[in-house]
XYZ file of C-alpha atoms in Angstrom:
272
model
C 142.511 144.101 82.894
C 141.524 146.974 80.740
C 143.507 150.227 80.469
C 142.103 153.659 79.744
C 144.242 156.710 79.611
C 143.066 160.755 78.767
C 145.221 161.599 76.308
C 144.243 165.327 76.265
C 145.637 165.657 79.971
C 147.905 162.642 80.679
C 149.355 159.924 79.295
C 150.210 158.487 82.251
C 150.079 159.273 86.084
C 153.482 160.243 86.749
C 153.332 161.223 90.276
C 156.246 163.626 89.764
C 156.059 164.901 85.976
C 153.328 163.991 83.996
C 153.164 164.153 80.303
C 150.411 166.496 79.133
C 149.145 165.974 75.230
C 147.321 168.695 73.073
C 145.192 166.808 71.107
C 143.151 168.477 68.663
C 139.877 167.286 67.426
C 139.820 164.108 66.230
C 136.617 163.959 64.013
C 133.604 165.531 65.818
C 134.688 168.209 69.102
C 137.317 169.491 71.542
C 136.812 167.307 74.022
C 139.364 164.894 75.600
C 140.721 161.654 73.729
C 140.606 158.354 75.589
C 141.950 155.267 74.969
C 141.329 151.734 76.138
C 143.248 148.590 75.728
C 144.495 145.483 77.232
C 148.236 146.920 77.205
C 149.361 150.527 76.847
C 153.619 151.397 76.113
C 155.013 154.542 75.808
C 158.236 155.314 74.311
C 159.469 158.625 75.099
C 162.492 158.733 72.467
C 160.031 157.847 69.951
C 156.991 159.953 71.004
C 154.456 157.055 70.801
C 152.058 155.868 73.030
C 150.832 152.354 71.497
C 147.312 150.653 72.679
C 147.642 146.845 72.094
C 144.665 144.550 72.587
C 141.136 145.269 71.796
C 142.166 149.125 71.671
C 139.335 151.450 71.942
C 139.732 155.313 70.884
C 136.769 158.019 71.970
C 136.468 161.661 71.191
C 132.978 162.899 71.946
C 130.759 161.033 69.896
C 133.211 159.204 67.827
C 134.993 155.733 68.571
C 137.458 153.911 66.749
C 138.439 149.896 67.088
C 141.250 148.655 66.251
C 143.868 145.549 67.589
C 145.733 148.121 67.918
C 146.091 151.805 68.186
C 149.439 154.179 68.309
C 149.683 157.622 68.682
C 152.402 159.656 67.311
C 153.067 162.698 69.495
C 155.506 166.056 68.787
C 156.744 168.719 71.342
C 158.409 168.357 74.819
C 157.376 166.148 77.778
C 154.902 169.443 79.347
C 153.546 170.873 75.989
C 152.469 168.237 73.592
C 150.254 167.999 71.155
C 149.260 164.070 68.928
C 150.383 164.387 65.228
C 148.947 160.823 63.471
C 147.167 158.433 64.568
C 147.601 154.801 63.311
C 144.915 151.852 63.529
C 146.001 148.747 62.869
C 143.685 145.361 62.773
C 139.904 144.789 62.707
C 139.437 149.061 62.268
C 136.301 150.477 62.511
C 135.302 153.965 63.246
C 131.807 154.647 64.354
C 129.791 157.647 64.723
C 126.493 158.647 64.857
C 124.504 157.316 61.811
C 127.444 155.614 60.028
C 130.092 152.957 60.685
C 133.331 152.704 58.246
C 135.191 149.326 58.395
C 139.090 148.315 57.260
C 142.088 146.576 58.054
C 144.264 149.527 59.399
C 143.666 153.533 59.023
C 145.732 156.440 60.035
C 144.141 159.712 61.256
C 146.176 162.932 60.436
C 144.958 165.523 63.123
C 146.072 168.677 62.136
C 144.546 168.124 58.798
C 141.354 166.183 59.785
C 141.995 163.482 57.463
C 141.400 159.791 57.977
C 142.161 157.044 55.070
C 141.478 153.259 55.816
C 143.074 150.699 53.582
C 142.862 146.915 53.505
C 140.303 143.987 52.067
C 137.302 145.086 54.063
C 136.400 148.616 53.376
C 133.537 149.929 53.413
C 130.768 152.235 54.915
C 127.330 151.508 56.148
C 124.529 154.637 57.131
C 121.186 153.453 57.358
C 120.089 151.746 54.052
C 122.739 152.269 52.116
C 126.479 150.642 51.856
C 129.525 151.962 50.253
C 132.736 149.607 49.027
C 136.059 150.076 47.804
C 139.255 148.268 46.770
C 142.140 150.815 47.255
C 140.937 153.260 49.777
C 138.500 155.231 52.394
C 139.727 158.262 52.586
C 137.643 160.992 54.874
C 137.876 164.896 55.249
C 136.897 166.374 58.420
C 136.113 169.933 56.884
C 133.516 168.999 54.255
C 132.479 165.554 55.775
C 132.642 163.866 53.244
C 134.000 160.115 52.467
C 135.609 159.239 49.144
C 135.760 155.841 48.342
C 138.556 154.944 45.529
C 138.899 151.908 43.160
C 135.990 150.259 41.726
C 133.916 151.868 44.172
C 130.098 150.382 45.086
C 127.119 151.793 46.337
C 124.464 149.375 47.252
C 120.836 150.219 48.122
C 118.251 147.183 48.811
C 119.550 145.340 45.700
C 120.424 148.395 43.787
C 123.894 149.034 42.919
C 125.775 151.959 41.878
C 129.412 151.562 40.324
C 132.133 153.844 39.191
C 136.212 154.280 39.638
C 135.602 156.368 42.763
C 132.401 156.911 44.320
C 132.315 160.801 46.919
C 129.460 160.473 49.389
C 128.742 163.915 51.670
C 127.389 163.711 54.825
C 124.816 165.954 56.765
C 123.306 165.848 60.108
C 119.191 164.670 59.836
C 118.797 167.653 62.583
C 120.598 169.916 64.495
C 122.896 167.678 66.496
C 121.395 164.584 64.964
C 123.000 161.405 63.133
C 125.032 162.058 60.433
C 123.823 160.229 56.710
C 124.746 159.622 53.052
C 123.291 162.701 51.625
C 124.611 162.696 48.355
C 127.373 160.367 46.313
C 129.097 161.405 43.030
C 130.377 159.117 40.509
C 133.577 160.260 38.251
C 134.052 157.523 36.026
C 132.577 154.524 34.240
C 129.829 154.357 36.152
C 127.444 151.478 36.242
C 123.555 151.639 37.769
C 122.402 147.458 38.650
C 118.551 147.835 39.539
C 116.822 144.052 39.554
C 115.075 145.409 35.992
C 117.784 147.213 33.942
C 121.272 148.158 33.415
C 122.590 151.664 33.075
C 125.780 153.267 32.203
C 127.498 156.677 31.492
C 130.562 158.459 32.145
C 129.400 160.045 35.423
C 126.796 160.291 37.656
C 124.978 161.716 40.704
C 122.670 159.710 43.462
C 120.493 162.101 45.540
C 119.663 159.034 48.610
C 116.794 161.393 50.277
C 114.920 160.701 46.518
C 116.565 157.995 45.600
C 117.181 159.702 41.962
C 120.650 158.857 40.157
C 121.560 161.203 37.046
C 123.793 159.946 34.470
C 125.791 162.139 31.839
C 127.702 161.422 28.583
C 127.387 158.398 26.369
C 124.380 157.174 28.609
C 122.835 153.659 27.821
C 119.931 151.952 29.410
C 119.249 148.318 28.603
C 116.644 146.250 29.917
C 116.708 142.327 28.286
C 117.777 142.641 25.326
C 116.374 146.693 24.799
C 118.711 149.557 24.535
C 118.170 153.551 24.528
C 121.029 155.811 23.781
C 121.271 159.460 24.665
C 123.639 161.942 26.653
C 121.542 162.052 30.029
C 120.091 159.149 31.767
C 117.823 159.430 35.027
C 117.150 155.979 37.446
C 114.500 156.172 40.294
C 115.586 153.779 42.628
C 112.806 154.114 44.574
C 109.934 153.795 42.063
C 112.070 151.704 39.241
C 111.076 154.359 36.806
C 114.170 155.323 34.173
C 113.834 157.739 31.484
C 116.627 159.307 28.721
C 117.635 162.174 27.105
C 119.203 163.686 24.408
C 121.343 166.080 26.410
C 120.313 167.855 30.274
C 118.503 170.292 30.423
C 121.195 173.249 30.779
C 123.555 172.051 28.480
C 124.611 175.144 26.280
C 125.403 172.296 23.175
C 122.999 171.312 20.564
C 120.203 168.632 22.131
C 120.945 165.692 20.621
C 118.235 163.174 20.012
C 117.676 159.817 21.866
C 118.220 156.476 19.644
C 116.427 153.474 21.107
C 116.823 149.677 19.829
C 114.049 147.318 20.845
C 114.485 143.650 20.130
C 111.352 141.598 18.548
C 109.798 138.801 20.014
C 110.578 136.504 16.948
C 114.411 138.024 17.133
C 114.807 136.954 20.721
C 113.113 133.330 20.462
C 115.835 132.844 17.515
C 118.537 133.847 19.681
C 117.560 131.522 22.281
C 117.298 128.544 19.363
């Protein structure tokens, strides 16, 4: 038999003194937080209420999975307010126009943060996907995921990598699905397109154009062709690269682009 409790105005129905929970927003509004699962506990010396079994967690818009789901609560039995939130098993959180998946999360409410950790991580929104190896870690304020240790970005067999990979999120319309707007790569970052290979320190994918922008010690290589320069540009969308010396508003001396192209006869010898 499934379970759902309103954690915003009871835990449970205590007929003579129920316990009445503050939350505040959990990812999206102010309305109540409900939880379903097969089994609900609560332990009053600890202040947790624990979900166990196919545990189900709704605020507005947003729902989280998990096998199971405990929240950690602070204050006395008639003025309380949830603290953390911990997922644990099978996590995924879904909201409107992504899904993020891991093996267990926590939610810290007061500061709107939410990391997942575990083997499985990763985000989906519309055509594009977004993988990690350490962490997931999102921030309610600027909505905006950061996904950390060699971090991937995959777009219909195009694949961004780097040492962390920041993707921001924006609504397509006023009170419409949120999407990857824009991701940001920090470090050693790697472009995979079926035609080329490109690499630079950092880097910048715009998903609306499907433009990535590559700075310092840039490389493109295609076969057995290389260019060299300080500022690199892929179109996903079109499969058209190009290369510069240095961008555009860089205040340093433009630097010129060095490109090495390998001859026909070079390459057949390689191959004998």
């Amino acid at each position: 038999m499934r379970i759902t409790i309103f954690l915003i105005v009871f835990f449970f129905c205590l007929a003579l003194n129920p316990l009445k929970i503050g939350a505040e927003e959990l990812l999206e509004s102010n309305e109540p937080i409900t939880i379903d699962s097969d089994q609900m506990e609560w332990n009053r010396e600890e202040k947790t209420y624990t979900a166990s079994g196919n545990a189900i967690a709704r605020q507005g818009k947003v729902r989280i999975e998990g096998d199971q789901i405990t929240a950690f609560y602070s204050g006395t039995e008639k003025n309380n307010k949830i603290d953390t939130i911990n997922i644990i098993g099978n996590v995924k959180v879904i909201n409107e126009g992504y899904t993020a998946f891991g093996d267990r999360g926590t939610y810290k409410v007061k500061e709107g943060f939410l990391t997942l950790k575990g083997k499985n991580l990763k985000i989906e929104s519309g055509e594009d996907k977004l993988t990690a190896k350490d962490s997931l870690d999102y921030y309610k304020e600027k909505n905006v995921f950061v996904a950390r240790g060699d971090a991937v970005a995959i777009r219909e067999g195009n694949i961004i990598k780097s040492d962390d990979l920041t993707a921001y999120l924006s609504k397509t319309s006023e009170g419409g699905n949120n999407k990857i707007e824009k991701v940001f790569a920090s470090n050693n970052v790697i472009i995979k397109t079926p035609k080329e290979t490109a690499t630079g320190n950092r880097g910048s994918y715009e998903t609306k154009t499907g433009i990535v922008n590559i700075y310092g010690s840039v490389i493109i290589t295609r076969g057995t062709d290389k260019v060299y320069g300080e500022y690199g540009q892929v179109n996903l969308n079109t499969g058209i690269s190009k290369i510069l010396g240095s961008p555009k508003k860089s205040k340093k001396g433009k630097k010129q682009v060095r490109a090495i192209f390998t001859l026909d006869d070079d390459k057949k010898d390689k191959k004998n």
